[in-house]
Coordinates of C-alpha atoms and ligand atoms in Angstrom, one line a residue:
M119 CA 0.0 0.0 0.0
K120 CA 2.9 2.4 0.8
T121 CA 4.1 2.4 -2.8
F122 CA 0.6 3.0 -4.3
P123 CA 0.7 6.9 -4.4
I124 CA 4.1 6.9 -5.9
S125 CA 3.2 4.4 -8.6
L126 CA 0.0 6.4 -9.3
L127 CA 2.0 9.5 -9.8
L128 CA 4.4 7.8 -12.1
L129 CA 1.6 6.3 -14.1
L130 CA -0.2 9.7 -14.4
S131 CA 3.0 11.4 -15.5
F132 CA 3.6 8.7 -17.9
S133 CA 0.2 8.2 -19.6
P134 CA 0.1 11.4 -21.6
S135 CA 3.3 10.4 -23.5
Y136 CA 1.4 7.7 -25.4
G137 CA 1.0 8.8 -29.0
Q138 CA 3.4 11.7 -28.4
K139 CA 4.7 12.5 -31.9
A140 CA 8.0 14.2 -30.7
F141 CA 9.4 10.8 -29.8
E142 CA 12.2 10.0 -32.2
F143 CA 13.4 6.5 -32.8
W144 CA 16.4 7.7 -34.7
P145 CA 17.0 11.4 -33.8
G146 CA 17.5 13.7 -36.8
A147 CA 16.2 11.2 -39.4
T148 CA 14.3 12.7 -42.3
Y149 CA 11.9 10.3 -44.0
D150 CA 10.5 10.2 -47.6
S151 CA 6.7 10.7 -47.4
K152 CA 6.2 8.3 -50.3
I153 CA 7.1 5.4 -48.0
P154 CA 4.1 4.5 -45.8
T155 CA 4.4 4.8 -42.1
L156 CA 3.1 2.2 -39.7
H157 CA 0.4 4.8 -38.7
Q158 CA -0.8 5.1 -42.3
I159 CA -1.2 1.3 -42.7
L160 CA -2.1 0.0 -39.3
G161 CA -3.4 3.2 -37.5
Y162 CA -0.8 3.6 -34.7
D163 CA 2.8 4.6 -34.2
P164 CA 5.6 2.1 -33.6
G165 CA 5.5 1.0 -29.9
D166 CA 1.9 2.1 -29.3
K167 CA 0.5 -1.3 -29.9
V168 CA 1.8 -4.8 -30.2
T169 CA 1.4 -5.8 -33.8
N170 CA -0.2 -9.1 -34.6
H171 CA 1.0 -11.5 -37.3
A172 CA -1.5 -10.2 -39.9
G173 CA -0.4 -6.7 -39.2
L174 CA 3.3 -7.6 -39.6
L175 CA 2.6 -9.1 -43.0
R176 CA 0.3 -6.3 -44.0
Y177 CA 2.9 -3.6 -43.3
L178 CA 5.8 -5.4 -45.0
E179 CA 3.5 -5.9 -48.1
A180 CA 2.6 -2.2 -48.0
L181 CA 6.4 -1.3 -47.9
S182 CA 7.0 -3.7 -50.8
S183 CA 4.2 -2.1 -52.9
A184 CA 5.6 1.4 -52.2
A185 CA 9.2 0.4 -53.0
P186 CA 9.2 -2.8 -55.0
T187 CA 12.7 -2.1 -56.3
H188 CA 14.1 -2.1 -52.8
L189 CA 12.0 -4.6 -50.8
K190 CA 10.8 -8.1 -51.8
V191 CA 8.8 -10.4 -49.6
F192 CA 9.4 -14.2 -49.7
D193 CA 7.4 -17.0 -48.2
Y194 CA 9.5 -19.8 -46.6
G195 CA 6.8 -21.9 -45.1
E196 CA 3.8 -22.1 -42.8
S197 CA 3.4 -22.6 -39.1
W198 CA 1.3 -25.5 -37.7
E199 CA -1.7 -23.2 -37.5
G200 CA -1.3 -22.1 -41.1
R201 CA 0.3 -18.7 -40.6
K202 CA 2.8 -17.6 -43.3
L203 CA 6.5 -17.6 -42.5
I204 CA 8.2 -14.9 -44.5
Y205 CA 11.3 -12.8 -44.8
A206 CA 11.8 -9.5 -46.6
A207 CA 14.9 -8.8 -48.6
I208 CA 16.0 -5.2 -48.6
G209 CA 18.8 -3.6 -50.5
S210 CA 19.8 -1.3 -53.4
E211 CA 17.8 -1.5 -56.6
A212 CA 20.8 -3.2 -58.3
N213 CA 21.1 -5.9 -55.6
I214 CA 17.3 -6.6 -55.3
R215 CA 17.2 -7.0 -59.1
K216 CA 19.8 -9.8 -59.0
L217 CA 19.0 -11.7 -55.8
A218 CA 19.1 -15.1 -57.6
E219 CA 22.5 -14.3 -59.0
I220 CA 23.8 -13.3 -55.6
K221 CA 22.5 -16.5 -54.0
N222 CA 24.3 -18.4 -56.8
A223 CA 27.6 -16.6 -56.2
I224 CA 27.4 -17.3 -52.5
Q225 CA 27.0 -21.0 -53.1
R226 CA 30.1 -20.9 -55.2
V227 CA 32.1 -19.1 -52.6
A228 CA 30.9 -21.6 -50.0
D229 CA 32.6 -24.5 -51.7
P230 CA 36.4 -24.1 -52.1
R231 CA 36.6 -27.5 -53.6
K232 CA 34.9 -26.2 -56.7
T233 CA 35.9 -22.5 -56.4
P234 CA 39.7 -21.8 -56.2
E235 CA 40.8 -18.8 -54.3
A236 CA 41.3 -16.6 -57.4
D237 CA 37.7 -17.2 -58.5
A238 CA 36.4 -16.7 -55.0
R239 CA 38.2 -13.3 -54.8
K240 CA 36.5 -12.2 -58.0
L241 CA 33.1 -13.2 -56.7
I242 CA 33.7 -11.6 -53.3
A243 CA 34.7 -8.3 -54.9
A244 CA 31.1 -8.0 -56.4
L245 CA 29.1 -9.6 -53.6
P246 CA 27.1 -7.8 -50.9
A247 CA 27.2 -9.0 -47.3
V248 CA 24.0 -10.9 -46.5
V249 CA 22.7 -10.3 -43.0
W250 CA 19.7 -12.2 -41.6
L251 CA 17.8 -10.5 -38.7
S252 CA 15.4 -13.0 -37.0
Y253 CA 12.8 -11.6 -34.7
G254 CA 10.2 -13.0 -32.4
V255 CA 11.2 -16.7 -32.0
H256 CA 9.6 -16.5 -28.6
G257 CA 6.1 -15.2 -29.2
N258 CA 5.7 -13.4 -25.9
E259 CA 9.1 -11.6 -26.3
I260 CA 7.2 -8.9 -28.0
S261 CA 9.4 -5.9 -28.9
S262 CA 11.5 -7.4 -31.7
P263 CA 8.8 -8.0 -34.4
D264 CA 7.7 -4.3 -34.0
A265 CA 11.4 -3.4 -34.3
A266 CA 11.6 -5.4 -37.5
L267 CA 8.9 -3.2 -39.1
L268 CA 10.7 0.0 -37.9
T269 CA 14.0 -1.3 -39.3
A270 CA 12.5 -2.0 -42.7
Y271 CA 10.8 1.4 -42.8
H272 CA 14.0 3.2 -41.7
L273 CA 16.0 1.5 -44.4
L274 CA 13.5 2.4 -47.1
A275 CA 12.4 5.8 -46.0
A276 CA 15.5 7.6 -44.5
R277 CA 16.9 10.2 -46.8
N278 CA 20.4 11.7 -46.8
D279 CA 21.5 9.2 -44.2
K280 CA 25.1 7.9 -44.8
I281 CA 24.6 4.7 -42.8
V282 CA 21.4 3.7 -44.6
D283 CA 22.9 4.5 -48.0
E284 CA 26.0 2.4 -47.2
V285 CA 23.9 -0.5 -45.9
L286 CA 21.7 -0.5 -48.9
S287 CA 24.6 -0.6 -51.3
K288 CA 26.8 -3.1 -49.5
V289 CA 24.3 -5.4 -47.6
V290 CA 21.4 -7.5 -48.5
V291 CA 19.2 -7.3 -45.4
L292 CA 16.9 -10.3 -44.8
I293 CA 14.3 -9.6 -42.2
D294 CA 12.2 -12.4 -40.7
P295 CA 9.6 -10.4 -38.7
T296 CA 8.4 -13.3 -36.6
Q297 CA 9.8 -16.9 -36.5
N298 CA 6.9 -18.0 -34.3
P299 CA 3.6 -16.5 -35.6
D300 CA 1.4 -18.9 -33.6
G301 CA 3.0 -18.0 -30.3
R302 CA 3.0 -14.3 -31.3
D303 CA -0.8 -14.2 -31.9
R304 CA -1.4 -16.3 -28.8
F305 CA 0.3 -13.5 -26.8
V306 CA -1.3 -10.6 -28.7
N307 CA -4.9 -12.1 -28.5
Y308 CA -4.6 -12.6 -24.7
F309 CA -3.0 -9.2 -24.2
E310 CA -5.7 -7.4 -26.1
Q311 CA -8.4 -9.2 -24.2
A312 CA -6.9 -8.5 -20.8
R313 CA -5.9 -4.9 -21.2
G314 CA -7.9 -1.9 -20.0
L315 CA -8.3 1.5 -21.6
T316 CA -5.0 2.7 -20.2
P317 CA -2.0 0.4 -19.9
D318 CA -1.4 -0.9 -16.4
A319 CA 2.2 -0.8 -15.2
S320 CA 1.7 -3.2 -12.3
P321 CA 3.5 -6.5 -12.9
S322 CA 0.6 -8.3 -11.3
A323 CA -2.0 -6.7 -13.6
A324 CA -3.9 -9.3 -15.7
E325 CA -2.4 -7.9 -18.9
H326 CA 1.1 -8.9 -17.7
N327 CA 0.1 -12.4 -16.7
E328 CA -0.6 -14.5 -19.7
P329 CA -2.2 -17.9 -18.9
W330 CA -0.5 -21.2 -19.7
P331 CA 0.9 -22.1 -22.2
G332 CA 1.9 -18.5 -23.0
G333 CA 3.2 -17.2 -26.2
R334 CA 6.8 -18.4 -25.9
V335 CA 6.2 -21.8 -27.6
N336 CA 4.6 -22.8 -30.9
H337 CA 1.4 -24.7 -31.5
Y338 CA 2.8 -28.0 -30.2
L339 CA 4.4 -26.1 -27.2
F340 CA 7.9 -26.5 -28.6
D341 CA 10.5 -24.0 -27.6
L342 CA 11.7 -23.2 -31.1
N343 CA 15.0 -21.9 -29.9
R344 CA 15.9 -25.4 -28.8
D345 CA 14.9 -27.0 -32.1
W346 CA 18.0 -26.1 -34.1
I347 CA 19.6 -29.6 -33.9
G348 CA 16.5 -31.9 -34.1
L349 CA 14.7 -29.7 -36.7
T350 CA 11.4 -31.2 -35.6
Q351 CA 9.1 -28.1 -36.2
P352 CA 8.2 -26.5 -39.5
E353 CA 9.1 -23.1 -38.3
I354 CA 12.7 -24.0 -37.8
L355 CA 13.1 -26.7 -40.4
N356 CA 11.9 -24.2 -43.1
Q357 CA 14.1 -21.4 -41.8
V358 CA 17.1 -23.7 -42.0
K359 CA 16.2 -24.4 -45.6
A360 CA 16.1 -20.7 -46.4
L361 CA 19.3 -20.0 -44.5
R362 CA 21.1 -22.8 -46.5
E363 CA 20.1 -21.0 -49.7
W364 CA 21.5 -17.7 -48.5
L365 CA 24.3 -18.7 -46.0
P366 CA 24.1 -15.2 -44.5
L367 CA 27.4 -13.9 -43.1
V368 CA 25.7 -12.5 -40.0
Y369 CA 22.7 -13.9 -38.2
V370 CA 21.0 -12.2 -35.2
D371 CA 18.3 -13.6 -33.1
L372 CA 16.5 -10.9 -31.2
H373 CA 14.9 -11.9 -27.8
E374 CA 13.7 -10.5 -24.5
M375 CA 14.6 -11.3 -20.9
G376 CA 13.2 -10.3 -17.5
A377 CA 11.9 -6.7 -17.0
D378 CA 14.6 -5.9 -14.4
A379 CA 17.4 -6.5 -16.9
T380 CA 18.8 -4.1 -19.5
Y381 CA 20.1 -5.2 -22.9
F382 CA 22.6 -7.9 -23.8
F383 CA 24.8 -8.3 -26.9
T384 CA 28.0 -10.0 -27.8
P385 CA 30.7 -10.9 -26.5
E386 CA 29.0 -13.8 -24.9
S387 CA 29.7 -15.3 -21.6
D388 CA 32.0 -18.3 -21.2
P389 CA 32.0 -21.2 -22.1
Y390 CA 32.3 -21.0 -25.9
N391 CA 32.0 -24.1 -28.0
P392 CA 35.5 -25.3 -28.8
H393 CA 34.6 -25.7 -32.5
L394 CA 34.1 -22.0 -32.9
T395 CA 37.2 -20.5 -34.6
P396 CA 39.4 -17.8 -32.9
N397 CA 38.6 -15.6 -35.9
Q398 CA 34.8 -15.9 -35.3
R399 CA 35.3 -15.0 -31.7
T400 CA 37.3 -11.8 -32.5
S401 CA 35.0 -10.8 -35.3
L402 CA 32.0 -10.8 -32.9
T403 CA 33.6 -8.0 -30.9
L404 CA 33.3 -5.7 -34.0
F405 CA 29.5 -6.0 -33.6
G406 CA 29.6 -5.6 -29.8
K407 CA 31.8 -2.5 -30.1
N408 CA 29.6 -0.8 -32.7
N409 CA 26.4 -1.6 -30.7
S410 CA 28.0 -0.1 -27.6
K411 CA 28.9 3.0 -29.5
W412 CA 25.2 3.6 -30.3
F413 CA 23.9 2.5 -26.9
D414 CA 26.4 4.9 -25.2
K415 CA 25.4 7.7 -27.6
Y416 CA 21.7 7.3 -26.8
G417 CA 22.2 6.4 -23.1
F418 CA 20.7 2.9 -23.2
D419 CA 21.9 0.5 -20.5
Y420 CA 23.5 -2.8 -21.6
F421 CA 25.8 -5.6 -20.5
T422 CA 28.0 -8.2 -22.2
R423 CA 30.0 -11.3 -21.2
E424 CA 27.4 -12.5 -18.7
E425 CA 24.5 -15.0 -18.7
Y426 CA 24.3 -16.0 -22.3
D427 CA 27.1 -18.4 -23.3
A428 CA 28.0 -19.8 -26.7
F429 CA 28.5 -23.5 -25.9
Y430 CA 25.3 -25.3 -27.1
P431 CA 25.0 -25.4 -31.0
G432 CA 21.3 -25.8 -31.0
Y433 CA 20.0 -22.3 -30.6
G434 CA 19.0 -20.0 -33.4
A435 CA 21.9 -17.7 -32.4
S436 CA 24.4 -20.6 -32.6
W437 CA 23.4 -22.8 -35.6
P438 CA 24.8 -20.3 -38.3
F439 CA 28.2 -20.3 -36.6
Y440 CA 28.8 -23.8 -37.8
Y441 CA 28.6 -23.1 -41.6
G442 CA 31.0 -20.2 -41.0
A443 CA 28.7 -17.2 -40.1
L444 CA 28.8 -14.9 -37.1
S445 CA 25.8 -15.5 -35.0
M446 CA 24.5 -13.5 -32.1
T447 CA 21.7 -13.3 -29.6
Y448 CA 20.4 -9.8 -28.6
E449 CA 18.3 -9.7 -25.4
Q450 CA 16.1 -6.8 -24.4
A451 CA 14.4 -6.5 -21.0
S452 CA 10.7 -7.3 -21.5
V453 CA 7.6 -5.2 -20.9
R454 CA 5.1 -8.0 -21.7
G455 CA 2.6 -5.2 -22.5
L456 CA 2.9 -1.5 -23.1
V457 CA 4.4 -0.4 -19.8
V458 CA 5.8 -2.2 -16.7
R459 CA 7.0 -1.0 -13.4
R460 CA 10.3 -2.7 -12.5
S461 CA 11.4 -3.6 -9.0
D462 CA 13.4 -0.4 -8.7
E463 CA 10.1 1.6 -9.4
T464 CA 11.2 2.8 -12.8
L465 CA 9.0 2.3 -15.7
L466 CA 9.9 0.4 -18.9
T467 CA 7.8 1.1 -21.9
F468 CA 7.2 -1.0 -25.0
R469 CA 8.2 1.9 -27.2
D470 CA 11.6 2.0 -25.6
T471 CA 12.2 -1.7 -26.0
V472 CA 11.2 -1.5 -29.7
R473 CA 13.6 1.4 -30.1
H474 CA 16.5 -0.5 -28.5
H475 CA 16.1 -3.5 -30.8
F476 CA 15.7 -1.2 -33.8
V477 CA 18.9 0.7 -32.9
A478 CA 20.8 -2.6 -32.4
S479 CA 19.5 -3.8 -35.8
I480 CA 20.7 -0.7 -37.7
S481 CA 24.0 -0.8 -35.8
T482 CA 24.5 -4.5 -36.8
L483 CA 23.9 -3.6 -40.4
E484 CA 26.3 -0.7 -40.2
T485 CA 29.0 -3.1 -38.9
A486 CA 28.3 -5.6 -41.7
A487 CA 28.5 -2.9 -44.3
V488 CA 31.8 -1.5 -43.1
N489 CA 33.3 -5.0 -42.9
R490 CA 31.7 -6.4 -46.0
E491 CA 34.9 -7.6 -47.6
K492 CA 36.4 -9.0 -44.4
L493 CA 33.3 -10.9 -43.6
L494 CA 33.2 -12.5 -47.1
N495 CA 36.9 -13.4 -47.0
D496 CA 36.6 -14.8 -43.5
F497 CA 33.6 -17.0 -44.7
Y498 CA 35.7 -18.4 -47.6
A499 CA 38.7 -19.0 -45.3
Y500 CA 36.4 -20.7 -42.7
R501 CA 35.2 -23.2 -45.3
V502 CA 38.8 -23.8 -46.6
S503 CA 40.2 -24.4 -43.1
A504 CA 37.3 -26.7 -42.2
I505 CA 38.1 -29.0 -45.1
E506 CA 41.9 -28.8 -44.4
E507 CA 41.4 -29.7 -40.7
G508 CA 39.0 -32.5 -41.6
G509 CA 41.7 -34.0 -43.8
K510 CA 44.5 -33.7 -41.2
E511 CA 42.9 -34.4 -37.8
P512 CA 42.9 -37.9 -36.4
V513 CA 39.2 -38.4 -37.0
K514 CA 38.8 -38.7 -40.8
E515 CA 35.2 -39.9 -40.9
Y516 CA 32.3 -41.1 -38.9
I517 CA 30.8 -44.5 -39.9
L518 CA 27.2 -45.1 -39.0
P519 CA 26.3 -48.8 -39.4
R520 CA 22.5 -49.5 -39.6
G521 CA 22.8 -52.7 -37.5
R522 CA 21.7 -51.6 -34.1
D523 CA 18.6 -49.6 -35.2
A524 CA 18.2 -49.1 -38.9
S525 CA 15.4 -46.6 -38.7
A526 CA 17.0 -44.5 -36.0
T527 CA 20.3 -44.5 -38.1
D528 CA 18.4 -43.4 -41.2
K529 CA 16.7 -40.6 -39.3
L530 CA 20.0 -39.4 -37.9
A531 CA 21.6 -39.4 -41.4
G532 CA 18.5 -37.6 -42.7
I533 CA 18.8 -34.8 -40.1
L534 CA 22.5 -34.4 -40.8
M535 CA 21.7 -33.8 -44.5
E536 CA 19.0 -31.3 -43.6
H537 CA 21.8 -29.4 -41.8
G538 CA 23.8 -29.3 -45.1
I539 CA 26.2 -32.0 -44.1
E540 CA 27.4 -34.3 -46.8
V541 CA 26.7 -38.0 -46.0
N542 CA 27.7 -41.0 -48.2
R543 CA 26.0 -44.4 -48.4
A544 CA 27.9 -47.6 -49.2
K545 CA 26.6 -49.3 -52.3
A546 CA 28.4 -52.5 -51.4
P547 CA 30.1 -54.0 -48.3
F548 CA 33.4 -52.3 -47.5
K549 CA 36.3 -52.7 -45.0
S550 CA 37.6 -50.0 -42.7
G551 CA 40.6 -51.1 -40.7
E552 CA 39.9 -54.7 -39.7
K553 CA 36.1 -54.3 -39.6
E554 CA 33.7 -55.0 -42.4
Y555 CA 30.5 -52.9 -42.9
A556 CA 27.4 -53.8 -44.8
A557 CA 26.0 -52.1 -47.8
G558 CA 23.7 -49.2 -46.7
T559 CA 26.2 -48.1 -44.0
Y560 CA 26.5 -44.3 -43.8
V561 CA 29.9 -42.6 -43.9
V562 CA 30.3 -38.9 -43.0
P563 CA 33.7 -37.7 -44.4
M564 CA 35.3 -35.0 -42.3
A565 CA 37.1 -33.2 -45.2
Q566 CA 34.0 -31.0 -45.9
P567 CA 33.0 -27.4 -45.1
A568 CA 30.7 -28.6 -42.3
K569 CA 33.4 -30.4 -40.5
R570 CA 33.2 -28.5 -37.2
F571 CA 29.4 -29.0 -37.0
I572 CA 29.8 -32.7 -37.6
R573 CA 32.4 -32.9 -34.8
T574 CA 30.2 -31.1 -32.3
L575 CA 27.1 -33.1 -33.3
L576 CA 28.6 -36.6 -33.4
D577 CA 31.6 -36.6 -31.0
P578 CA 30.6 -38.3 -27.7
E579 CA 31.7 -35.2 -25.9
T580 CA 32.2 -31.5 -26.7
K581 CA 34.9 -30.4 -24.3
M582 CA 34.3 -27.4 -22.1
D583 CA 37.2 -25.1 -21.3
D584 CA 39.2 -26.5 -18.4
K585 CA 39.5 -23.1 -16.6
F586 CA 35.7 -22.7 -16.9
V587 CA 35.1 -26.2 -15.5
A588 CA 37.5 -25.5 -12.6
A589 CA 35.7 -22.2 -11.8
E590 CA 32.3 -24.1 -11.9
E591 CA 33.6 -26.7 -9.4
A592 CA 34.8 -23.8 -7.1
R593 CA 31.3 -22.2 -7.4
R594 CA 29.6 -25.5 -6.7
K595 CA 31.7 -26.0 -3.5
L596 CA 30.5 -22.6 -2.3
K597 CA 26.9 -23.5 -3.3
E598 CA 26.9 -20.6 -5.8
R599 CA 24.8 -20.6 -8.9
T600 CA 26.2 -22.2 -12.1
E601 CA 27.2 -19.9 -14.9
I602 CA 26.1 -22.3 -17.6
Y603 CA 23.0 -20.9 -19.5
D604 CA 21.3 -24.3 -20.1
V605 CA 22.1 -27.2 -22.4
T606 CA 25.6 -28.9 -21.9
A607 CA 25.4 -32.2 -23.8
W608 CA 23.8 -33.3 -27.0
S609 CA 25.9 -36.0 -28.8
L610 CA 23.4 -37.3 -31.4
P611 CA 24.6 -40.9 -31.7
L612 CA 24.0 -41.3 -28.0
L613 CA 20.6 -39.6 -28.2
F614 CA 19.5 -41.8 -31.1
N615 CA 21.2 -44.9 -29.6
V616 CA 23.0 -45.7 -32.8
E617 CA 26.6 -46.7 -33.3
A618 CA 29.0 -44.1 -34.6
I619 CA 32.6 -45.1 -35.2
A620 CA 35.2 -42.3 -35.4
S621 CA 37.6 -43.7 -38.0
S622 CA 41.2 -42.6 -38.5
T623 CA 41.3 -43.7 -42.1
V624 CA 39.2 -42.8 -45.2
S625 CA 37.2 -45.8 -46.3
T626 CA 37.5 -47.0 -49.8
G627 CA 34.7 -48.8 -51.6
A628 CA 31.7 -48.0 -53.6
F629 CA 29.8 -45.0 -52.1
E630 CA 27.1 -42.7 -53.4
P631 CA 25.8 -39.4 -51.9
A632 CA 22.9 -40.4 -49.5
T633 CA 19.5 -38.9 -50.3
P634 CA 17.9 -36.9 -47.5
A635 CA 15.1 -39.0 -46.0
R636 CA 14.5 -39.2 -42.3
I637 CA 12.0 -42.0 -42.7
V638 CA 13.0 -44.7 -45.2
P639 CA 9.8 -46.5 -46.3
G640 CA 9.5 -50.1 -45.1
R641 CA 9.1 -53.2 -47.4
L642 CA 6.8 -56.1 -47.2
H643 CA 8.8 -59.4 -47.2
G644 CA 6.9 -62.5 -48.4
S645 CA 3.2 -62.6 -49.1
T646 CA 0.2 -60.9 -47.4
A647 CA -0.2 -61.9 -43.7
S648 CA -3.2 -64.0 -42.6
V649 CA -2.6 -63.4 -38.9
A650 CA -0.2 -60.6 -38.2
Y651 CA 2.9 -58.7 -39.6
L652 CA 6.2 -58.8 -37.7
V653 CA 8.0 -55.4 -37.5
P654 CA 11.7 -55.7 -36.4
Ligands
ZN917 ZN1 13.8 -15.7 -26.1

């Protein structure tokens, strides 16, 4: 009761600021009136309402109609509940005209076995840096999809803006406004039903307390940000397909965390996955430093090197690392509504959170534009060194015999191929060392661009840094909290209970590229049953 008058005052002094037109998301920007604002299409200003999935689509389509030479919308699938999964490609007129050509050139740079260095250099000289910004994987982390719209608008409408001009000419920006549209709409529908005429800042107000299961998860209650190894859900499986077409150099997954926090960006906290290269780790700091430049300029609070580690490869913000990209999570303190009172009695508004994700998005694009050539060269070098290491290291290939559980082995091989890993299948029995393997056995050669991903997925153990483990043990003795974010083990042969032999020699025999199929159709042996069928 004591705090009531204070909070009432804060609320009263806050309320009139809704709809206040003087609020500037990017101070000093001048915008072309031919590009429609959010207000013109959806009837409110950015941050004044939480945009539902239909609104996200409608606005991006309106931008595309107004500037078809600079923005194109692509479908990449459908959620379980039938909502469209899309991304918008934004860039200069020249780049948007030749998107297919750009994709093609990227695929050539991605395979040094077919593209020698001199050819790669030529391709790189003409290629833009592709950056994929992924918003809203957790449907109740609400600010990032609205920031996606603002980012697209700013890129199309800002005039006489050096950063925007440089981004448009040097970067192809791919914006996925919401990875989890079913969860997003579950949140928005509840919020709209629970809210009153004025937003309630109290964390215990109905509008801040979404009922189970909440908007975080998708239709089948999957946390999509833990589905990047298994690829069990259409939202992530289809996103991976789209990412494999583009192989973006930079991928950002924009999230939210508790209301009392501030903002997080790279560098991550320890431990890092040992299969990330030293160059990837140093390049991440370019992005962190540029973000901190803008956050300092605008006075936004943030932190780095705490909480969010880079060990588990199955988050959205980790998967792209393993084809050679730079991959990052950005985390904004969440309002879960339009305004919330934090435990220190300050107010956090939805509009501010949208602005922070928007500024971080533009800052990321600026960094990618400035470092275009370096990022492309690093990507090529990553793929070259992966193949070289795979040829030199003691483990030359993984052999997956189908003996223990044929269907589980097929499924594992199918998933590896969906990740872009090359898998071969023996056409006839073959010998490796002293052992003989049957026809149908899978062989995963290590001398390929995806080598580091194969190692972290198939090795029985991904080693954690010794110093970090020692520090964890010391914390445990003192009964202090662990500093590991969550998942620490994921070896797929163990999860699937299939045999995986790490072989020190390259098998010779008759092999063909396996075809991606998680479920290999069964066959009927003998004639039609009169009593029952036996399924091994
Ligand atoms: Zn999240």
